[in-house]
GROMACS .gro file of C-alpha atoms in nm:
model
  374
    1MET     CA    1   9.983   7.365   8.047
    2THR     CA    2   9.651   7.300   7.896
    3SER     CA    3   9.319   7.323   8.070
    4GLY     CA    4   9.202   7.014   8.249
    5SER     CA    5   8.962   6.876   8.490
    6PRO     CA    6   9.045   6.876   8.873
    7THR     CA    7   9.231   6.560   8.968
    8LEU     CA    8   9.132   6.608   9.331
    9ALA     CA    9   8.795   6.733   9.469
   10PRO     CA   10   8.795   7.026   9.710
   11PRO     CA   11   8.698   6.914  10.071
   12PRO     CA   12   8.333   6.958  10.123
   13GLN     CA   13   8.213   7.226  10.364
   14SER     CA   14   7.911   7.227  10.560
   15PRO     CA   15   7.676   7.518  10.449
   16ARG     CA   16   7.650   7.618  10.825
   17SER     CA   17   8.015   7.639  10.868
   18ALA     CA   18   8.131   7.776  10.527
   19PRO     CA   19   8.204   8.152  10.541
   20PRO     CA   20   8.056   8.369  10.269
   21LEU     CA   21   8.270   8.359   9.955
   22PRO     CA   22   8.393   8.690   9.800
   23PHE     CA   23   8.324   8.722   9.419
   24LEU     CA   24   8.404   8.991   9.171
   25ALA     CA   25   8.089   9.167   9.062
   26GLY     CA   26   8.262   9.409   8.834
   27LEU     CA   27   8.612   9.484   8.694
   28ALA     CA   28   8.737   9.771   8.455
   29THR     CA   29   9.053   9.922   8.365
   30ALA     CA   30   9.162  10.268   8.227
   31ALA     CA   31   9.471  10.421   8.067
   32PRO     CA   32   9.575  10.748   7.909
   33ALA     CA   33   9.480  10.766   7.552
   34GLN     CA   34   9.824  10.852   7.432
   35THR     CA   35  10.054  10.560   7.344
   36LEU     CA   36  10.435  10.565   7.307
   37ASP     CA   37  10.621  10.283   7.133
   38GLN     CA   38  10.959  10.170   7.262
   39ARG     CA   39  11.151  10.389   7.010
   40GLN     CA   40  10.977  10.691   7.128
   41MET     CA   41  11.047  10.612   7.489
   42LEU     CA   42  11.423  10.572   7.395
   43GLU     CA   43  11.426  10.923   7.271
   44LEU     CA   44  11.220  11.075   7.552
   45LEU     CA   45  11.454  10.926   7.829
   46GLY     CA   46  11.764  11.016   7.633
   47LEU     CA   47  11.861  10.652   7.570
   48ALA     CA   48  11.851  10.642   7.190
   49GLY     CA   49  12.179  10.513   7.058
   50ASP     CA   50  12.273  10.339   7.385
   51ASP     CA   51  12.339   9.974   7.281
   52PHE     CA   52  12.237   9.830   7.623
   53ALA     CA   53  11.926  10.028   7.637
   54GLU     CA   54  11.833   9.950   7.288
   55ALA     CA   55  11.867   9.579   7.355
   56ILE     CA   56  11.665   9.597   7.684
   57PHE     CA   57  11.386   9.792   7.532
   58ALA     CA   58  11.369   9.551   7.233
   59ARG     CA   59  11.350   9.234   7.423
   60CYS     CA   60  11.157   9.313   7.748
   61GLY     CA   61  10.809   9.215   7.588
   62VAL     CA   62  10.675   9.576   7.570
   63THR     CA   63  10.564   9.700   7.229
   64ARG     CA   64  10.387  10.027   7.345
   65ARG     CA   65  10.277  10.183   7.674
   66HIS     CA   66   9.991  10.422   7.755
   67LEU     CA   67  10.172  10.714   7.911
   68ASP     CA   68  10.103  11.080   7.952
   69LEU     CA   69  10.475  11.153   7.932
   70THR     CA   70  10.595  11.448   7.722
   71PRO     CA   71  10.929  11.624   7.667
   72GLU     CA   72  10.810  11.895   7.888
   73LEU     CA   73  10.710  11.654   8.160
   74VAL     CA   74  11.031  11.463   8.141
   75SER     CA   75  11.222  11.786   8.189
   76GLN     CA   76  11.051  11.856   8.516
   77THR     CA   77  11.159  11.741   8.865
   78LEU     CA   78  10.937  11.493   9.045
   79GLN     CA   79  10.850  11.768   9.292
   80ALA     CA   80  10.736  11.983   9.003
   81ARG     CA   81  10.512  11.697   8.863
   82SER     CA   82  10.357  11.631   9.198
   83PRO     CA   83  10.034  11.829   9.157
   84GLN     CA   84   9.995  11.643   8.819
   85THR     CA   85  10.070  11.295   8.973
   86GLU     CA   86   9.796  11.365   9.231
   87ARG     CA   87   9.552  11.482   8.975
   88ARG     CA   88   9.598  11.213   8.706
   89THR     CA   89   9.619  10.924   8.946
   90GLN     CA   90   9.272  11.019   9.079
   91GLU     CA   91   9.143  11.084   8.723
   92LEU     CA   92   9.258  10.747   8.594
   93ALA     CA   93   9.101  10.581   8.902
   94GLU     CA   94   8.775  10.755   8.846
   95GLN     CA   95   8.774  10.658   8.478
   96ALA     CA   96   8.795  10.305   8.554
   97ILE     CA   97   8.526  10.335   8.838
   98ALA     CA   98   8.293  10.515   8.592
   99GLN     CA   99   8.279  10.180   8.380
  100LEU     CA  100   8.133   9.982   8.678
  101ASP     CA  101   7.757   9.954   8.740
  102PHE     CA  102   7.679  10.006   9.114
  103ASP     CA  103   7.473  10.209   9.361
  104PRO     CA  104   7.694  10.432   9.565
  105ALA     CA  105   7.473  10.346   9.864
  106GLU     CA  106   7.579   9.975   9.842
  107ILE     CA  107   7.942  10.064   9.896
  108GLY     CA  108   8.060   9.994  10.238
  109VAL     CA  109   8.439   9.950  10.195
  110VAL     CA  110   8.682  10.143   9.971
  111VAL     CA  111   9.044   9.994   9.934
  112SER     CA  112   9.285  10.189   9.725
  113ALA     CA  113   9.651  10.130   9.643
  114SER     CA  114   9.934  10.296   9.458
  115LEU     CA  115  10.319  10.255   9.448
  116CYS     CA  116  10.370  10.610   9.585
  117THR     CA  117  10.159  10.783   9.850
  118LEU     CA  118   9.973  11.103   9.729
  119GLY     CA  119  10.030  11.226  10.084
  120THR     CA  120   9.701  11.296  10.279
  121PRO     CA  121   9.426  11.266  10.227
  122SER     CA  122   9.454  10.920  10.070
  123LEU     CA  123   9.331  10.825   9.736
  124ALA     CA  124   9.055  10.612   9.921
  125HIS     CA  125   8.948  10.927  10.098
  126ARG     CA  126   8.950  11.143   9.789
  127LEU     CA  127   8.737  10.880   9.602
  128VAL     CA  128   8.479  10.875   9.889
  129ASP     CA  129   8.447  11.249   9.853
  130SER     CA  130   8.433  11.256   9.469
  131LEU     CA  131   8.180  10.969   9.434
  132GLY     CA  132   7.962  11.092   9.703
  133LEU     CA  133   7.989  10.776   9.932
  134ALA     CA  134   7.864  10.744  10.278
  135SER     CA  135   8.081  10.908  10.536
  136ASP     CA  136   8.118  10.593  10.746
  137VAL     CA  137   8.250  10.375  10.458
  138ASP     CA  138   8.553  10.185  10.580
  139LYS     CA  139   8.863  10.353  10.395
  140TYR     CA  140   9.207  10.180  10.341
  141HIS     CA  141   9.500  10.295  10.133
  142VAL     CA  142   9.797  10.061  10.073
  143VAL     CA  143  10.133  10.199   9.956
  144GLY     CA  144  10.447  10.033   9.835
  145VAL     CA  145  10.328   9.674   9.756
  146GLY     CA  146  10.355   9.742   9.379
  147CYS     CA  147  10.302   9.460   9.130
  148ALA     CA  148  10.189   9.217   9.413
  149SER     CA  149   9.906   9.435   9.523
  150ALA     CA  150   9.598   9.272   9.353
  151VAL     CA  151   9.585   8.972   9.596
  152PRO     CA  152   9.651   9.173   9.919
  153LEU     CA  153   9.386   9.414   9.811
  154LEU     CA  154   9.121   9.149   9.744
  155ARG     CA  155   9.205   8.989  10.077
  156LEU     CA  156   9.173   9.325  10.277
  157ALA     CA  157   8.851   9.412  10.104
  158ALA     CA  158   8.694   9.071  10.163
  159GLN     CA  159   8.791   9.070  10.524
  160ALA     CA  160   8.642   9.426  10.576
  161LEU     CA  161   8.315   9.318  10.394
  162ARG     CA  162   8.257   9.040  10.651
  163GLU     CA  163   8.186   9.327  10.890
  164ARG     CA  164   7.955   9.500  10.637
  165PRO     CA  165   7.683   9.228  10.542
  166GLY     CA  166   7.494   9.310  10.218
  167GLN     CA  167   7.732   9.577  10.106
  168ARG     CA  168   8.016   9.570   9.846
  169ALA     CA  169   8.374   9.688   9.838
  170LEU     CA  170   8.524   9.904   9.572
  171VAL     CA  171   8.888   9.803   9.516
  172VAL     CA  172   9.096  10.054   9.311
  173ALA     CA  173   9.465  10.036   9.224
  174ALA     CA  174   9.600  10.338   9.020
  175GLU     CA  175   9.955  10.422   8.897
  176TRP     CA  176  10.085  10.735   8.706
  177MET     CA  177  10.430  10.627   8.617
  178SER     CA  178  10.454  10.951   8.410
  179GLY     CA  179  10.511  11.116   8.742
  180ILE     CA  180  10.834  10.916   8.814
  181LEU     CA  181  10.996  10.828   8.483
  182THR     CA  182  11.298  11.051   8.446
  183PRO     CA  183  11.588  11.079   8.190
  184VAL     CA  184  11.861  10.806   8.229
  185GLY     CA  185  12.219  10.947   8.238
  186ALA     CA  186  12.548  10.802   8.183
  187ASP     CA  187  12.623  10.766   8.558
  188ASP     CA  188  12.285  10.606   8.643
  189PRO     CA  189  12.300  10.228   8.708
  190LYS     CA  190  12.179   9.994   8.455
  191VAL     CA  191  11.899   9.876   8.674
  192LYS     CA  192  11.738  10.229   8.609
  193THR     CA  193  11.741  10.145   8.232
  194ILE     CA  194  11.561   9.819   8.282
  195GLY     CA  195  11.293   9.979   8.497
  196SER     CA  196  11.256  10.244   8.241
  197SER     CA  197  11.184   9.996   7.969
  198LEU     CA  198  10.876   9.858   8.141
  199PHE     CA  199  10.632  10.084   8.320
  200GLY     CA  200  10.322  10.247   8.205
  201ASP     CA  201  10.015  10.445   8.338
  202GLY     CA  202   9.694  10.270   8.427
  203ALA     CA  203   9.421  10.218   8.678
  204ALA     CA  204   9.177   9.934   8.760
  205ALA     CA  205   8.860   9.927   8.967
  206ALA     CA  206   8.681   9.610   9.091
  207LEU     CA  207   8.364   9.561   9.275
  208LEU     CA  208   8.377   9.281   9.548
  209ALA     CA  209   8.072   9.126   9.707
  210LEU     CA  210   8.003   8.821   9.926
  211ASP     CA  211   7.788   8.530   9.872
  212GLU     CA  212   7.539   8.576  10.147
  213LEU     CA  213   7.430   8.206  10.110
  214PRO     CA  214   7.725   7.979  10.057
  215GLY     CA  215   7.694   7.775   9.750
  216THR     CA  216   7.420   7.991   9.586
  217ALA     CA  217   7.624   8.216   9.360
  218GLY     CA  218   7.530   8.510   9.577
  219GLU     CA  219   7.180   8.579   9.456
  220SER     CA  220   7.127   8.833   9.730
  221VAL     CA  221   7.371   9.078   9.602
  222GLY     CA  222   7.390   8.985   9.231
  223ALA     CA  223   7.627   8.718   9.108
  224PRO     CA  224   7.849   8.729   8.809
  225GLY     CA  225   7.717   8.564   8.491
  226VAL     CA  226   7.881   8.320   8.248
  227GLY     CA  227   8.043   8.368   7.910
  228PRO     CA  228   8.289   8.644   7.794
  229GLY     CA  229   8.335   8.906   8.061
  230ALA     CA  230   8.217   8.666   8.345
  231LEU     CA  231   8.405   8.711   8.655
  232PRO     CA  232   8.492   8.454   8.925
  233ARG     CA  233   8.457   8.383   9.288
  234ILE     CA  234   8.771   8.392   9.512
  235LEU     CA  235   8.790   8.061   9.686
  236ALA     CA  236   9.110   8.125   9.870
  237SER     CA  237   9.413   8.349   9.875
  238ALA     CA  238   9.765   8.377  10.029
  239VAL     CA  239  10.051   8.617  10.044
  240HIS     CA  240  10.407   8.503  10.091
  241GLN     CA  241  10.729   8.712  10.141
  242LEU     CA  242  11.042   8.541  10.012
  243PRO     CA  243  11.314   8.551  10.282
  244GLY     CA  244  11.620   8.760  10.203
  245THR     CA  245  11.491   8.929   9.898
  246LEU     CA  246  11.409   9.271  10.028
  247ALA     CA  247  11.677   9.456   9.813
  248ASP     CA  248  11.554   9.266   9.479
  249VAL     CA  249  11.269   9.521   9.401
  250ARG     CA  250  11.324   9.884   9.532
  251SER     CA  251  11.201  10.225   9.437
  252GLU     CA  252  11.386  10.522   9.548
  253MET     CA  253  11.240  10.875   9.505
  254ASN     CA  254  11.335  11.221   9.608
  255ALA     CA  255  11.235  11.572   9.492
  256LEU     CA  256  11.453  11.562   9.180
  257ASP     CA  257  11.464  11.208   9.059
  258SER     CA  258  11.362  10.832   9.095
  259GLN     CA  259  11.489  10.493   9.045
  260VAL     CA  260  11.283  10.172   9.028
  261GLN     CA  261  11.530   9.884   9.059
  262MET     CA  262  11.448   9.521   8.974
  263SER     CA  263  11.719   9.262   9.037
  264LYS     CA  264  11.801   8.998   8.760
  265ALA     CA  265  11.719   8.748   9.024
  266LEU     CA  266  11.343   8.800   8.980
  267PRO     CA  267  11.309   8.559   8.678
  268LEU     CA  268  11.492   8.293   8.870
  269TYR     CA  269  11.265   8.341   9.168
  270ALA     CA  270  10.956   8.303   8.930
  271ARG     CA  271  11.132   7.985   8.776
  272ASP     CA  272  11.261   7.827   9.093
  273ARG     CA  273  11.046   7.929   9.392
  274LEU     CA  274  10.690   8.003   9.260
  275ALA     CA  275  10.582   7.645   9.169
  276GLY     CA  276  10.656   7.520   9.519
  277LEU     CA  277  10.439   7.800   9.666
  278ILE     CA  278  10.163   7.717   9.422
  279ASP     CA  279  10.154   7.346   9.482
  280ALA     CA  280  10.136   7.391   9.867
  281PHE     CA  281   9.865   7.647   9.827
  282LEU     CA  282   9.659   7.418   9.591
  283ALA     CA  283   9.715   7.120   9.797
  284ARG     CA  284   9.556   7.290  10.105
  285HIS     CA  285   9.249   7.316   9.889
  286GLY     CA  286   9.239   6.957   9.744
  287LEU     CA  287   9.372   7.069   9.409
  288ASP     CA  288   9.690   7.060   9.180
  289ARG     CA  289   9.822   7.238   8.896
  290ALA     CA  290   9.643   7.024   8.635
  291ALA     CA  291   9.323   7.145   8.783
  292ILE     CA  292   9.377   7.506   8.683
  293ASP     CA  293   9.233   7.613   8.359
  294HIS     CA  294   9.328   7.982   8.356
  295TRP     CA  295   9.643   8.158   8.469
  296PRO     CA  296   9.624   8.541   8.513
  297VAL     CA  297   9.986   8.582   8.617
  298HIS     CA  298  10.192   8.905   8.667
  299PRO     CA  299  10.333   9.055   8.354
  300GLY     CA  300  10.634   9.202   8.504
  301GLY     CA  301  10.843   9.158   8.198
  302ARG     CA  302  10.932   8.896   7.940
  303GLY     CA  303  11.201   8.749   8.178
  304ILE     CA  304  10.946   8.711   8.471
  305LEU     CA  305  10.696   8.568   8.228
  306ASP     CA  306  10.940   8.312   8.081
  307GLY     CA  307  11.048   8.224   8.449
  308ILE     CA  308  10.681   8.149   8.544
  309LYS     CA  309  10.630   7.940   8.231
  310ALA     CA  310  10.951   7.735   8.290
  311GLY     CA  311  10.897   7.686   8.656
  312VAL     CA  312  10.528   7.616   8.663
  313GLY     CA  313  10.512   7.438   8.341
  314LEU     CA  314  10.277   7.671   8.145
  315SER     CA  315  10.234   7.718   7.771
  316ASP     CA  316  10.228   8.043   7.565
  317ASP     CA  317   9.861   8.000   7.550
  318ASP     CA  318   9.837   7.990   7.937
  319VAL     CA  319  10.003   8.331   7.969
  320ALA     CA  320   9.862   8.488   7.656
  321ALA     CA  321   9.655   8.736   7.836
  322SER     CA  322   9.964   8.846   8.048
  323ALA     CA  323  10.189   8.873   7.733
  324ALA     CA  324   9.907   9.087   7.566
  325VAL     CA  325   9.884   9.329   7.862
  326LEU     CA  326  10.272   9.353   7.884
  327ALA     CA  327  10.301   9.425   7.502
  328GLU     CA  328  10.023   9.698   7.498
  329HIS     CA  329  10.059   9.858   7.829
  330GLY     CA  330  10.392   9.756   7.970
  331ASN     CA  331  10.400   9.684   8.350
  332VAL     CA  332  10.146   9.922   8.517
  333GLY     CA  333  10.261   9.837   8.866
  334THR     CA  334   9.981   9.821   9.124
  335PRO     CA  335   9.682   9.736   8.892
  336SER     CA  336   9.878   9.484   8.674
  337ALA     CA  337   9.707   9.176   8.767
  338PHE     CA  338   9.361   9.337   8.734
  339PHE     CA  339   9.449   9.424   8.384
  340VAL     CA  340   9.545   9.075   8.306
  341LEU     CA  341   9.220   8.926   8.451
  342ASN     CA  342   9.026   9.183   8.261
  343GLU     CA  343   9.214   9.076   7.939
  344LEU     CA  344   9.156   8.716   8.017
  345THR     CA  345   8.790   8.734   8.075
  346GLN     CA  346   8.732   8.940   7.758
  347ARG     CA  347   8.936   8.702   7.539
  348SER     CA  348   8.721   8.400   7.579
  349ALA     CA  349   8.439   8.250   7.779
  350GLN     CA  350   8.501   8.077   8.102
  351ARG     CA  351   8.284   7.781   8.181
  352PRO     CA  352   8.117   7.747   8.516
  353GLY     CA  353   8.328   7.538   8.745
  354GLU     CA  354   8.653   7.617   8.583
  355TYR     CA  355   8.945   7.737   8.804
  356GLY     CA  356   9.190   8.008   8.768
  357LEU     CA  357   9.503   8.099   8.960
  358MET     CA  358   9.603   8.466   8.998
  359ALA     CA  359   9.980   8.501   9.080
  360THR     CA  360  10.144   8.816   9.151
  361ILE     CA  361  10.501   8.919   9.223
  362GLY     CA  362  10.628   9.242   9.370
  363PRO     CA  363  10.834   9.413   9.630
  364GLY     CA  364  10.928   9.220   9.939
  365VAL     CA  365  10.964   9.002   9.730
  366THR     CA  366  10.604   8.921   9.777
  367VAL     CA  367  10.410   8.668   9.588
  368GLY     CA  368  10.023   8.670   9.604
  369LEU     CA  369   9.813   8.375   9.510
  370ALA     CA  370   9.441   8.362   9.456
  371LEU     CA  371   9.238   8.058   9.377
  372LEU     CA  372   8.937   8.156   9.143
  373GLN     CA  373   8.639   7.968   9.026
  374TRP     CA  374   8.393   8.080   8.757
   0.00000   0.00000   0.00000
């Protein structure tokens, strides 16, 4: 689908009745310096020479991944890796945050997320302490939403900010998959091989603010600019759980081992069920798919991207940012959609007034949708 002009105008709102709109005032990502290509990963996980694994690793859309994984780490149990998992998850989060420009005194909300809990205290609490934020900052940590996380996190942060006028929210999604990737044995199910072909380490941090004066681009708290790197407003968002799909994305972990299982039905859901959700969502806001200029969609794997393209009617260009993130980083789980949005905004300039649609897919099966406008 190529960019186009809106075919329907959004319904007008009275400035008095319109709530303040959230907008992204900053976005950054971080990943380990070490990269491992798919051949190296096959060898690390004991899959070299396995015909099924070789085929999956070759066609999943991943070229390399940023991972801290080493032979020594792979030989350890998950319990033995736990201290490193806690440390590296927080370090990656702080590396992303360090790239943002903000005054700690402005932060009134911290929302963090990861696939796995770090126990207590949560990542949000740890960041409040390490960043020297105010003790009364609202702190939330979301666990287990995985690749669908970006939209729920932004929704939660925006809702919390409405109770903190004039302040900003720090939204952080961090994943250290090196802490849970384990060797794949002959007795393991094939779905473990599929998950092992995809996941990488990474973190994203976003600053969220509210337009204090609706329709003014938020002069009171500093609005995003235009050109490469410009960030959008969030006009609307929604989260849907597809009935009867709880078993289609699962992660199972214990002290010794882990399995991340992704059903072969996921590409079919992307192809057959996503478009209807998108159309209904856009229609509620007076738009249709032809109005959308930019598509930061979930880079869950080549099958999911192909399903989204086929079902929603998108071109290779429409999903180029998603494909680039998948190729370079793999699926980084919780921060995935933030990686794609960051890639999209750095690739080209978005013009004022253009629309974007963020679409995320994760456990539940959960679909997150966010209507963006530059």
